[in-house]
XYZ file of C-alpha atoms in Angstrom:
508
model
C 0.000 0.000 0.000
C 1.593 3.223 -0.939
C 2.340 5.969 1.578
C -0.126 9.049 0.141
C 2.819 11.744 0.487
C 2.098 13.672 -2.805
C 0.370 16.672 -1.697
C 1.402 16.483 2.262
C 4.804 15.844 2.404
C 8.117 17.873 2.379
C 8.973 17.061 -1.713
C 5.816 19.221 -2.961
C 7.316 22.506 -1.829
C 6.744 25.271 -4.067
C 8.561 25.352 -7.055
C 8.700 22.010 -7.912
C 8.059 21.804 -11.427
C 7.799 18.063 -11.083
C 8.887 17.760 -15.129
C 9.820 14.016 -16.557
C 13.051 14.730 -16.168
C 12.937 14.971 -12.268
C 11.570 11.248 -12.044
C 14.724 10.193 -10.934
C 16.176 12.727 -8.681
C 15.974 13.460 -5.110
C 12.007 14.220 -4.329
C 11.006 12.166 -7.388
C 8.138 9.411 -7.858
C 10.887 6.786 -7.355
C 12.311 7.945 -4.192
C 8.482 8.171 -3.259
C 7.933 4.311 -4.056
C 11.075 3.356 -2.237
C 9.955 5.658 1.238
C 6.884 3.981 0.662
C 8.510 0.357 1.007
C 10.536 1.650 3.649
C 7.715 2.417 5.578
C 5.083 -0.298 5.038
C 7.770 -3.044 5.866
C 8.383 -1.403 9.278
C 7.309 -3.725 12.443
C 6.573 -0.644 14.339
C 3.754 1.466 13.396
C 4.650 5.108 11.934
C 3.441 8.297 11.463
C 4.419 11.866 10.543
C 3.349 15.347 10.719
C 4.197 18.152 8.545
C 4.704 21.469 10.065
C 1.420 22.786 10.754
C 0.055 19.539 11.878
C -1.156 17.741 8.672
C -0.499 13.887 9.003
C 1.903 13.264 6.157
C 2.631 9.440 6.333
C 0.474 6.423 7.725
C 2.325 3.004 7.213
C 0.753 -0.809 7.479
C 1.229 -1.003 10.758
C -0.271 1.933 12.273
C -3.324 1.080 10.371
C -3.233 -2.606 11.820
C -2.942 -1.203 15.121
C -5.433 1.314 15.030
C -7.818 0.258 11.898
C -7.468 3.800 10.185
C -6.666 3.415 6.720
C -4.312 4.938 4.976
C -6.611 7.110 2.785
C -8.703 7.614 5.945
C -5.615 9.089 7.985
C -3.057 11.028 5.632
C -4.576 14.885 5.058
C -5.975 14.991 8.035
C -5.156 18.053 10.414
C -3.653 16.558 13.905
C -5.347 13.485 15.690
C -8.414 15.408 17.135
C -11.571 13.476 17.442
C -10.305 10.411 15.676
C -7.249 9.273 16.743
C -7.524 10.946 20.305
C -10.034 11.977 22.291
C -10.685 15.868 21.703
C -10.142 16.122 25.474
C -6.595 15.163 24.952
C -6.104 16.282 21.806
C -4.198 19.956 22.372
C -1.898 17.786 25.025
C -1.021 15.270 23.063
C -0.531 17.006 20.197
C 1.703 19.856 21.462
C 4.008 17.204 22.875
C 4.425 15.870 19.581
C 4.778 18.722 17.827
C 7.461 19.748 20.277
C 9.637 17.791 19.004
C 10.079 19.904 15.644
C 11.913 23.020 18.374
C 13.799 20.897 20.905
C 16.701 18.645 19.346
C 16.488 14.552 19.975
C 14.158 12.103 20.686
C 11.382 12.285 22.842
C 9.440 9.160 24.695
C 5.713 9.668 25.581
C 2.969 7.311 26.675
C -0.905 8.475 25.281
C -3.854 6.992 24.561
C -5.286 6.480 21.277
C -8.379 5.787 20.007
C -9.069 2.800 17.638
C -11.236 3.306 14.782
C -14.216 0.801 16.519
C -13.956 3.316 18.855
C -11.612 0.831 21.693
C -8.648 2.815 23.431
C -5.061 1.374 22.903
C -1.556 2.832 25.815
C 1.092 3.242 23.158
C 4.645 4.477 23.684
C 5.658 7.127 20.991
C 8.773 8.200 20.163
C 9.185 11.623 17.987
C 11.448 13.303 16.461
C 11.440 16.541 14.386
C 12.448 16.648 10.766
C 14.807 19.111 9.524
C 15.199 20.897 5.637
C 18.657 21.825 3.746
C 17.935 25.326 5.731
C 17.621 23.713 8.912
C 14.123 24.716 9.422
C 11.516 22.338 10.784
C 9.990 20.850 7.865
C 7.645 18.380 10.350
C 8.323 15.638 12.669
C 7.575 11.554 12.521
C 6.869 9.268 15.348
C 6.931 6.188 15.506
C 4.451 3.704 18.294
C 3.849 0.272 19.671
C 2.166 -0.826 22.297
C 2.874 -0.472 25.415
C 2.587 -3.849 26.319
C 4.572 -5.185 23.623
C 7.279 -2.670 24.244
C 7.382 -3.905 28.287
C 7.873 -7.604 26.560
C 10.697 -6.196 25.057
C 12.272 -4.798 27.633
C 11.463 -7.489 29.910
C 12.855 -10.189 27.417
C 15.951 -7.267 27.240
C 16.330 -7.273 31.118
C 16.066 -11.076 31.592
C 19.183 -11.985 29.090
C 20.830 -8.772 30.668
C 20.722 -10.350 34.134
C 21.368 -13.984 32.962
C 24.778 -12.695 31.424
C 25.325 -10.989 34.440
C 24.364 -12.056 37.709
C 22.343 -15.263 37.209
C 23.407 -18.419 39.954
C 23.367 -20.348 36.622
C 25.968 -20.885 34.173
C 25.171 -19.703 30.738
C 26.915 -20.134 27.559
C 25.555 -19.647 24.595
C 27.545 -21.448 21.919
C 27.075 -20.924 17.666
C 26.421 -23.863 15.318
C 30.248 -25.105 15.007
C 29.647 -25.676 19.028
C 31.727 -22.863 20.278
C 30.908 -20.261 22.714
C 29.941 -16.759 21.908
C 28.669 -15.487 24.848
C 29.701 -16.206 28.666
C 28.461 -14.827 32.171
C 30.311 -14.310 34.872
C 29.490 -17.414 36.713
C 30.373 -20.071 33.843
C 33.876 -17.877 33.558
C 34.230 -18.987 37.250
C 33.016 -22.438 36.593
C 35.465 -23.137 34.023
C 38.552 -21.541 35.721
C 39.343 -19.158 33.214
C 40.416 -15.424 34.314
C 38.179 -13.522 32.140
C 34.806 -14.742 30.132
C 36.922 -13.480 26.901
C 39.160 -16.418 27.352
C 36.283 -18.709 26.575
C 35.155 -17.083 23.533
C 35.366 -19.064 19.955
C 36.902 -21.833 21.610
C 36.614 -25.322 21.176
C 34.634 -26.993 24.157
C 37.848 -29.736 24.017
C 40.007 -26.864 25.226
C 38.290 -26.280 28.126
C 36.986 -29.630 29.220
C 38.821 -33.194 29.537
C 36.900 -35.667 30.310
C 33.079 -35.207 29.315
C 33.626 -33.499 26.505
C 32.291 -35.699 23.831
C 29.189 -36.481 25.726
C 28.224 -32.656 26.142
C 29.035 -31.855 22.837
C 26.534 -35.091 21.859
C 24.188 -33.285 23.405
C 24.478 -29.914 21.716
C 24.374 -31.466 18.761
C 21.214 -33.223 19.815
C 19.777 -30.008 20.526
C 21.171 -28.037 17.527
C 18.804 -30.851 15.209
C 16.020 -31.870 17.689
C 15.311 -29.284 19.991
C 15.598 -28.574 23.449
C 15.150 -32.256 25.812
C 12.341 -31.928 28.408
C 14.304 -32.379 31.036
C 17.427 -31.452 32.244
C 20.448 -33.837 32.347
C 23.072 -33.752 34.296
C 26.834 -34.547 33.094
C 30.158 -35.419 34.998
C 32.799 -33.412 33.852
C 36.580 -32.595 34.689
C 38.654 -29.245 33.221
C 41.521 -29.536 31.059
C 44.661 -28.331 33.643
C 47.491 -26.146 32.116
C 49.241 -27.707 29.888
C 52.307 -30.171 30.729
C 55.667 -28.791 30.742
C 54.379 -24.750 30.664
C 56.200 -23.932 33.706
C 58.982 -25.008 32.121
C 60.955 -26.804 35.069
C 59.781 -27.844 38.411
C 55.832 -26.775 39.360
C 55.222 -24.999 42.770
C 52.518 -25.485 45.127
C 49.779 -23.317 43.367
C 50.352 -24.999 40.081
C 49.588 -28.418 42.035
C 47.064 -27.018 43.531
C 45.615 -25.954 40.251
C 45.787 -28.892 38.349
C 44.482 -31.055 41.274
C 41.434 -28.985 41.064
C 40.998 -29.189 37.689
C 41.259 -32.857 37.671
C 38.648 -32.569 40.220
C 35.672 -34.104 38.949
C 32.425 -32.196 38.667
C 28.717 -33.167 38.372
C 26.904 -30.277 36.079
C 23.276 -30.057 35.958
C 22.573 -28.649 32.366
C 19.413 -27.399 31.016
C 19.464 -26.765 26.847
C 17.332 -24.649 24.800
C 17.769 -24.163 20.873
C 18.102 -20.534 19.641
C 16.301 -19.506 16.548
C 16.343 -16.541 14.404
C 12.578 -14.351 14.971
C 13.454 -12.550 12.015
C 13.959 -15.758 9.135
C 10.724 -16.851 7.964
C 12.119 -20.552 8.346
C 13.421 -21.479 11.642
C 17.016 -20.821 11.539
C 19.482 -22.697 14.206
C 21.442 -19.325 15.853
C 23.006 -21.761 18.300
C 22.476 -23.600 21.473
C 22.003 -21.636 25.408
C 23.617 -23.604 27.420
C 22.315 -23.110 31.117
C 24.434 -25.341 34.174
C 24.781 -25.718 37.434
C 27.215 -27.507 39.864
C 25.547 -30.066 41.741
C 29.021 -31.916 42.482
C 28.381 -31.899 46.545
C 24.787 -32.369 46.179
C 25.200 -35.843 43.905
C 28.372 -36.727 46.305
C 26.036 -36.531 49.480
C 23.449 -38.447 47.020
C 26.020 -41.147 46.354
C 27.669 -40.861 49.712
C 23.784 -41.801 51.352
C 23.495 -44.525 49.090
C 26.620 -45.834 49.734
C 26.424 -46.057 53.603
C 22.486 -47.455 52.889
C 23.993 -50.508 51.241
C 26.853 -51.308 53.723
C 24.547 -51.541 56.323
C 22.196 -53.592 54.919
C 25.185 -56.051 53.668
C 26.551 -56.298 57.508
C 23.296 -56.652 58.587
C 23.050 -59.628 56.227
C 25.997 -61.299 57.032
C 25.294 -60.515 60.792
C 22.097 -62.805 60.348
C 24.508 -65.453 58.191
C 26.875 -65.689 60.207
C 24.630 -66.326 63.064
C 23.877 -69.494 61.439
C 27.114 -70.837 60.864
C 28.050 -73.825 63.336
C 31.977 -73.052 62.976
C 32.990 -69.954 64.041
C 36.411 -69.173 61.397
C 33.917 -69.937 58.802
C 31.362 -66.964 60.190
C 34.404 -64.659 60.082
C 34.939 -65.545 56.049
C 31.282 -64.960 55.302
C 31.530 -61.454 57.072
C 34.676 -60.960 54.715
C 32.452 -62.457 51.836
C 29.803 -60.191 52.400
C 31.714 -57.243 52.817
C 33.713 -57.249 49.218
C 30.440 -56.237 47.313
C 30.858 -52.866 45.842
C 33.652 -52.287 48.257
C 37.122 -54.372 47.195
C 38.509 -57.077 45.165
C 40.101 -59.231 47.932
C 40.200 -59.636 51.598
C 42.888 -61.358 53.605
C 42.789 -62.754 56.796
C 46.158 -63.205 59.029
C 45.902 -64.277 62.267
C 48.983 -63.498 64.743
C 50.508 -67.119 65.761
C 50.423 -65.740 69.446
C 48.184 -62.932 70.241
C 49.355 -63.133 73.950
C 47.290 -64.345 76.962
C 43.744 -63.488 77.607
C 43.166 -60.455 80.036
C 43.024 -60.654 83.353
C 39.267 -60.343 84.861
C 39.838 -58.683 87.880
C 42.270 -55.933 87.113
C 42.245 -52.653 84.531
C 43.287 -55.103 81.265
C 43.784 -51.825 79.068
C 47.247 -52.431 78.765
C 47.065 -55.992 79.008
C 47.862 -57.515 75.618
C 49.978 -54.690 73.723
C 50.633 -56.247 69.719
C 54.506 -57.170 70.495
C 57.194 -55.476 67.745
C 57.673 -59.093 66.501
C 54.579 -60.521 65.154
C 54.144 -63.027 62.881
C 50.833 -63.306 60.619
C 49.361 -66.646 59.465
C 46.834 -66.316 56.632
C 43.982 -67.892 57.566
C 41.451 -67.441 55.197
C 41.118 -65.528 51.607
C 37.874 -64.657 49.358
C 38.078 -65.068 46.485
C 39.695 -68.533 47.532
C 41.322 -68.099 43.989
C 43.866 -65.357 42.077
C 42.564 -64.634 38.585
C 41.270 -67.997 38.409
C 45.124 -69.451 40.133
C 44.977 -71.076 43.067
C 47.243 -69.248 46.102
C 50.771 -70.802 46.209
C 50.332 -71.703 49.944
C 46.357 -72.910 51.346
C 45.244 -70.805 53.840
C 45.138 -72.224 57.429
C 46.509 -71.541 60.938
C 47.608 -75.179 61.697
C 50.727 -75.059 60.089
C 51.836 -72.150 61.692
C 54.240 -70.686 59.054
C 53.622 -66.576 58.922
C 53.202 -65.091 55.493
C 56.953 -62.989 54.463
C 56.152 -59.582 54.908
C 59.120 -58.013 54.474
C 59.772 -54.776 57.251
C 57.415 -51.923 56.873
C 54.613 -53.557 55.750
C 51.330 -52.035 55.816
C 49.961 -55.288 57.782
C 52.485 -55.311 59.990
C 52.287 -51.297 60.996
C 48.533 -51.395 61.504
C 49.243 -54.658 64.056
C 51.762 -52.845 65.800
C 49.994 -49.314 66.093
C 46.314 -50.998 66.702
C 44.915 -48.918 64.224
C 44.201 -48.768 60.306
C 46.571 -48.501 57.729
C 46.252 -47.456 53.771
C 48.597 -47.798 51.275
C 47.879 -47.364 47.271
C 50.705 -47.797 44.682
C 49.640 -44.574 42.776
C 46.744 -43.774 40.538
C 44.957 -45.019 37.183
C 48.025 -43.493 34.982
C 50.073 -46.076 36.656
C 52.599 -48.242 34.481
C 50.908 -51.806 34.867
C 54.510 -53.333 35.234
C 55.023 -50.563 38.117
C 51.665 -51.376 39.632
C 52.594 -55.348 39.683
C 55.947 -54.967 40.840
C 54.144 -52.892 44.133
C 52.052 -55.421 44.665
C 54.309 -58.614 44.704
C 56.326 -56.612 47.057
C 53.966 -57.072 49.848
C 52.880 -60.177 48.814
C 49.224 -59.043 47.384
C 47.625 -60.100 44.376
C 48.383 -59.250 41.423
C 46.587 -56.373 40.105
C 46.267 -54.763 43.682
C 46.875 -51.095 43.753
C 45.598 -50.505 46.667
C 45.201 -51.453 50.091
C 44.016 -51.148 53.566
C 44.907 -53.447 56.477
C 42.608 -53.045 60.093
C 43.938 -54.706 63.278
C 41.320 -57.483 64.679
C 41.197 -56.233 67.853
C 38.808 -57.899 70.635
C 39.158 -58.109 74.115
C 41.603 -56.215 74.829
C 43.699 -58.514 72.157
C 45.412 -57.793 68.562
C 44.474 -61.122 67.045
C 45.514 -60.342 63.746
C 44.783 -58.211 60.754
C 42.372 -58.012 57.829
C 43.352 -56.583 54.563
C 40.965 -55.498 51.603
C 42.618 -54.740 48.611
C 41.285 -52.896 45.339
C 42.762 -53.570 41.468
C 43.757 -50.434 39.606
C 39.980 -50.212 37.967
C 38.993 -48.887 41.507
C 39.903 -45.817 43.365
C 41.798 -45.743 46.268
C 40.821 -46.427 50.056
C 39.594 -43.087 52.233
C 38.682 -42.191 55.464
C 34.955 -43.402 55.123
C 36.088 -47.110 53.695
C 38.886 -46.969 57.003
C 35.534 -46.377 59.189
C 33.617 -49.436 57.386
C 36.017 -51.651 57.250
C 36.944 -51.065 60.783
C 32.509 -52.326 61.144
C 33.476 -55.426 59.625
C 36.636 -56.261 61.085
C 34.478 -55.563 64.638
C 32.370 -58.387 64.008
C 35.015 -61.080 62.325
C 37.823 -59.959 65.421
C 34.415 -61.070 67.637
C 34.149 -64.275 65.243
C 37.969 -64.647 65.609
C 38.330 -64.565 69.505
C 35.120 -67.220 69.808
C 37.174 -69.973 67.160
C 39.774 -69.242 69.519
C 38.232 -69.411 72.785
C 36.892 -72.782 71.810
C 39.712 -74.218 70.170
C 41.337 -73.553 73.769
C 38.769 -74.853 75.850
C 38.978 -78.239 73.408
C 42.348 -78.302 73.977
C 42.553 -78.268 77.874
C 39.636 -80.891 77.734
């Protein structure tokens, strides 16, 4: 629909002869036609005023808005009676007018009327035009509503505060996967000392493990669409860089690099970003919106954990109970206890734990572990090595100690009556390293860790129970120490009964 400018607008000023030969020039029909495109593919609605008032211009979307056509709105003088209520008219009108003497844009919120006679609150923002001369030649203003506009601003103000001070992480990462835009708190989140550090990126610069699964899921995302629910993805940060220091790393670069090997639990939440302005849905990118849940899953896991431990020595409690011989209720405690806990568990019994205590008398000091001890193994599970049968069959009658050589983690936790944990270095280990450790201290192979708990029962050291863990496993802490410590309670009570009986037999 063409703007009807020909008699009201600024280009029919006296003395425009309007010949053929001006078709082209500035002012001509063509310029006209192209102002006229201009205007009627605008999203906002627009209108304009010539200097005394007369409306000029009256594009698509103004009439849309209001229902005044085109024809029914250019020529006439101001918005009185039609466009505004005549009460408001002289108000509203000299504050748009006033734009044409004071310089810049000015913001207003009116009224108008629609042309079924309905009331719209539209924002309008005017400005005056200007000739060659610098005179006012009119001014144009151009309106939405208001409650479109406060969408705007809202939509403005909530990606404003998610960039900058949202509890979130947010990235927002193009097609080729690689971040464009960071807030503060995913800077932080990825240890990186400014959010420009993260920008155009590869994601396999920043991250180390988890990396292909996240970037599985932006691509996911990038074809499908955003998941219904969130997901939540273990992750650890690449560290600096091997050999950057150049010689040998202090404490803070330790430091670092432990806590970017760290592993951490991200709850992620995807949405897909698409163009508004393509009239087929165009893939911008991916938003990216996480959260570290790391403690919350560890407490999760930690809960679950403890949940299950119970319940298995509260099964092997009510085994045990049934068992007629009491060395073999001490194996089924160590049976029971290897589920989801360690590979192997040993059992050495010391070839003389000492006397029993005294009745009558304080017995804490009774039965101290001497500094010589030697350890019998008395019972294993699994009975077999990797399928191999042990070189020597478990079983105290013989009497011949197993050869730990000086220093050994059994022997230290018999002589200090406490726990002991030793671990022959991570999952990078060299495998020949890791079975040369364990052959050492006469362990399976495959062990790469270990932890060895004194069987300790009235006022006795009986012996010591080891549970070891292959190098698939991570290594022993404090919380496995304070379990394993549970079950060696109840086999050191198993222990002491065998013995107490096999004593009693043998005075009989």
């Amino acid at each position: 629909m063409a703007a009807r400018s020909e008699t009201h607008s600024a280009s029919s000023s006296d003395g425009d002869d309007g010949g053929p030969g001006q078709s082209a020039g500035p002012g001509g029909p063509v310029d006209e036609l192209l102002l006229a495109a201009l205007l009627d593919g605008m999203d906002a609605a627009l209108c304009a005023f010539d200097a005394e008032g007369v409306v000029t211009h009256w594009n698509r979307e103004a009439e849309r808005m209001l229902g005044w056509t085109q024809e029914e709105a250019v020529g006439r003088q101001g918005l009185a009676g039609w466009a505004v209520r005549a009460a408001d008219a002289e108000e509203i009108e000299g504050q748009l007018l006033g734009a044409m003497r004071a310089p810049g844009r000015h913001v207003h919120e009116v009224a108008l009327l629609t042309k079924d006679g309905g009331r719209v609150l539209v924002r309008i923002q005017s400005c005056g035009v200007t000739g060659a001369d610098g005179r006012a030649k009119g001014v144009y203003c151009a309106f939405s509503e208001v409650h479109a506009q406060i969408d705007l601003e809202r939509s403005i103000a909530l990606s404003e505060a998610l960039l900058e001070d949202a509890a979130w992480g947010v990235v927002l990462v193009d097609a080729d996967l690689r971040p464009t835009v960071v807030n503060a708190h995913a800077a932080r989140a990825f240890r990186v000392p400014a959010r420009a550090a993260m920008l155009g990126r590869p994601l396999g610069e920043l991250l180390d493990q988890g990396m292909e699964e996240l970037e599985g899921a932006l691509q996911h995302v990038l074809g499908e669409g955003a998941p219904p629910a969130p997901a939540e993805f273990w992750v650890t940060l690449r560290g600096p860089g091997k050999g950057e220091s150049g010689g040998r790393r202090d404490g803070a670069e330790r430091t670092e690099e432990a806590e970017s090997a760290r592993r951490r639990c991200w709850r992620s939440g995807f949405l897909r970003l698409s163009s508004p302005l393509a009239e087929e849905p165009v893939p911008l990118g991916v938003a990216w919106l996480f959260q570290d849940v790391t403690a919350h899953k560890e407490e999760e896991r930690a809960a679950a954990r403890l949940r299950f431990r119970d319940s298995r020595l509260h099964r092997a409690a009510r085994a045990a109970a049934e068992c007629a011989d009491a060395m073999e209720a001490a194996r089924l405690h160590l049976e029971f206890a290897l589920a989801g806990f360690a590979d192997h568990a040993l059992l050495d019994l010391a070839a003389d734990p000492g006397p029993e205590p005294a009745p009558t008398r304080d017995t804490s000091l009774d039965a101290l572990p001497s500094r010589a001890v030697r350890l019998v193994r008395a019972a294993q599970t699994p009975a077999a090595e990797r399928g191999r049968m042990p070189f020597i069959e478990p079983g105290t009658a013989s009497g011949i100690p197993v050869a730990y050589p000086d220093g050994h983690p059994a022997l230290q936790a018999y002589q200090r009556c406490t726990s002991v944990r030793a671990s022959g270095g991570g999952t990078g280990t060299d495998a020949q390293d890791a079975q040369e450790w364990a052959r050492a201290r006469k362990w399976p192979q495959g062990t790469l860790h270990g932890l060895c708990t004194v069987l300790r029962c009235r006022g006795r050291s009986l012996g010591i129970v080891t549970f070891l863990r292959d190098a698939g496993r991570r290594p022993f802490d404090r919380a496995d120490a304070d379990h394993a410590e549970q079950v060696t309670a109840h086999v050191a009570a198993a222990v002491d009964l065998a013995l107490a009986l096999r004593g009693g037999a043998g005075q009989r």
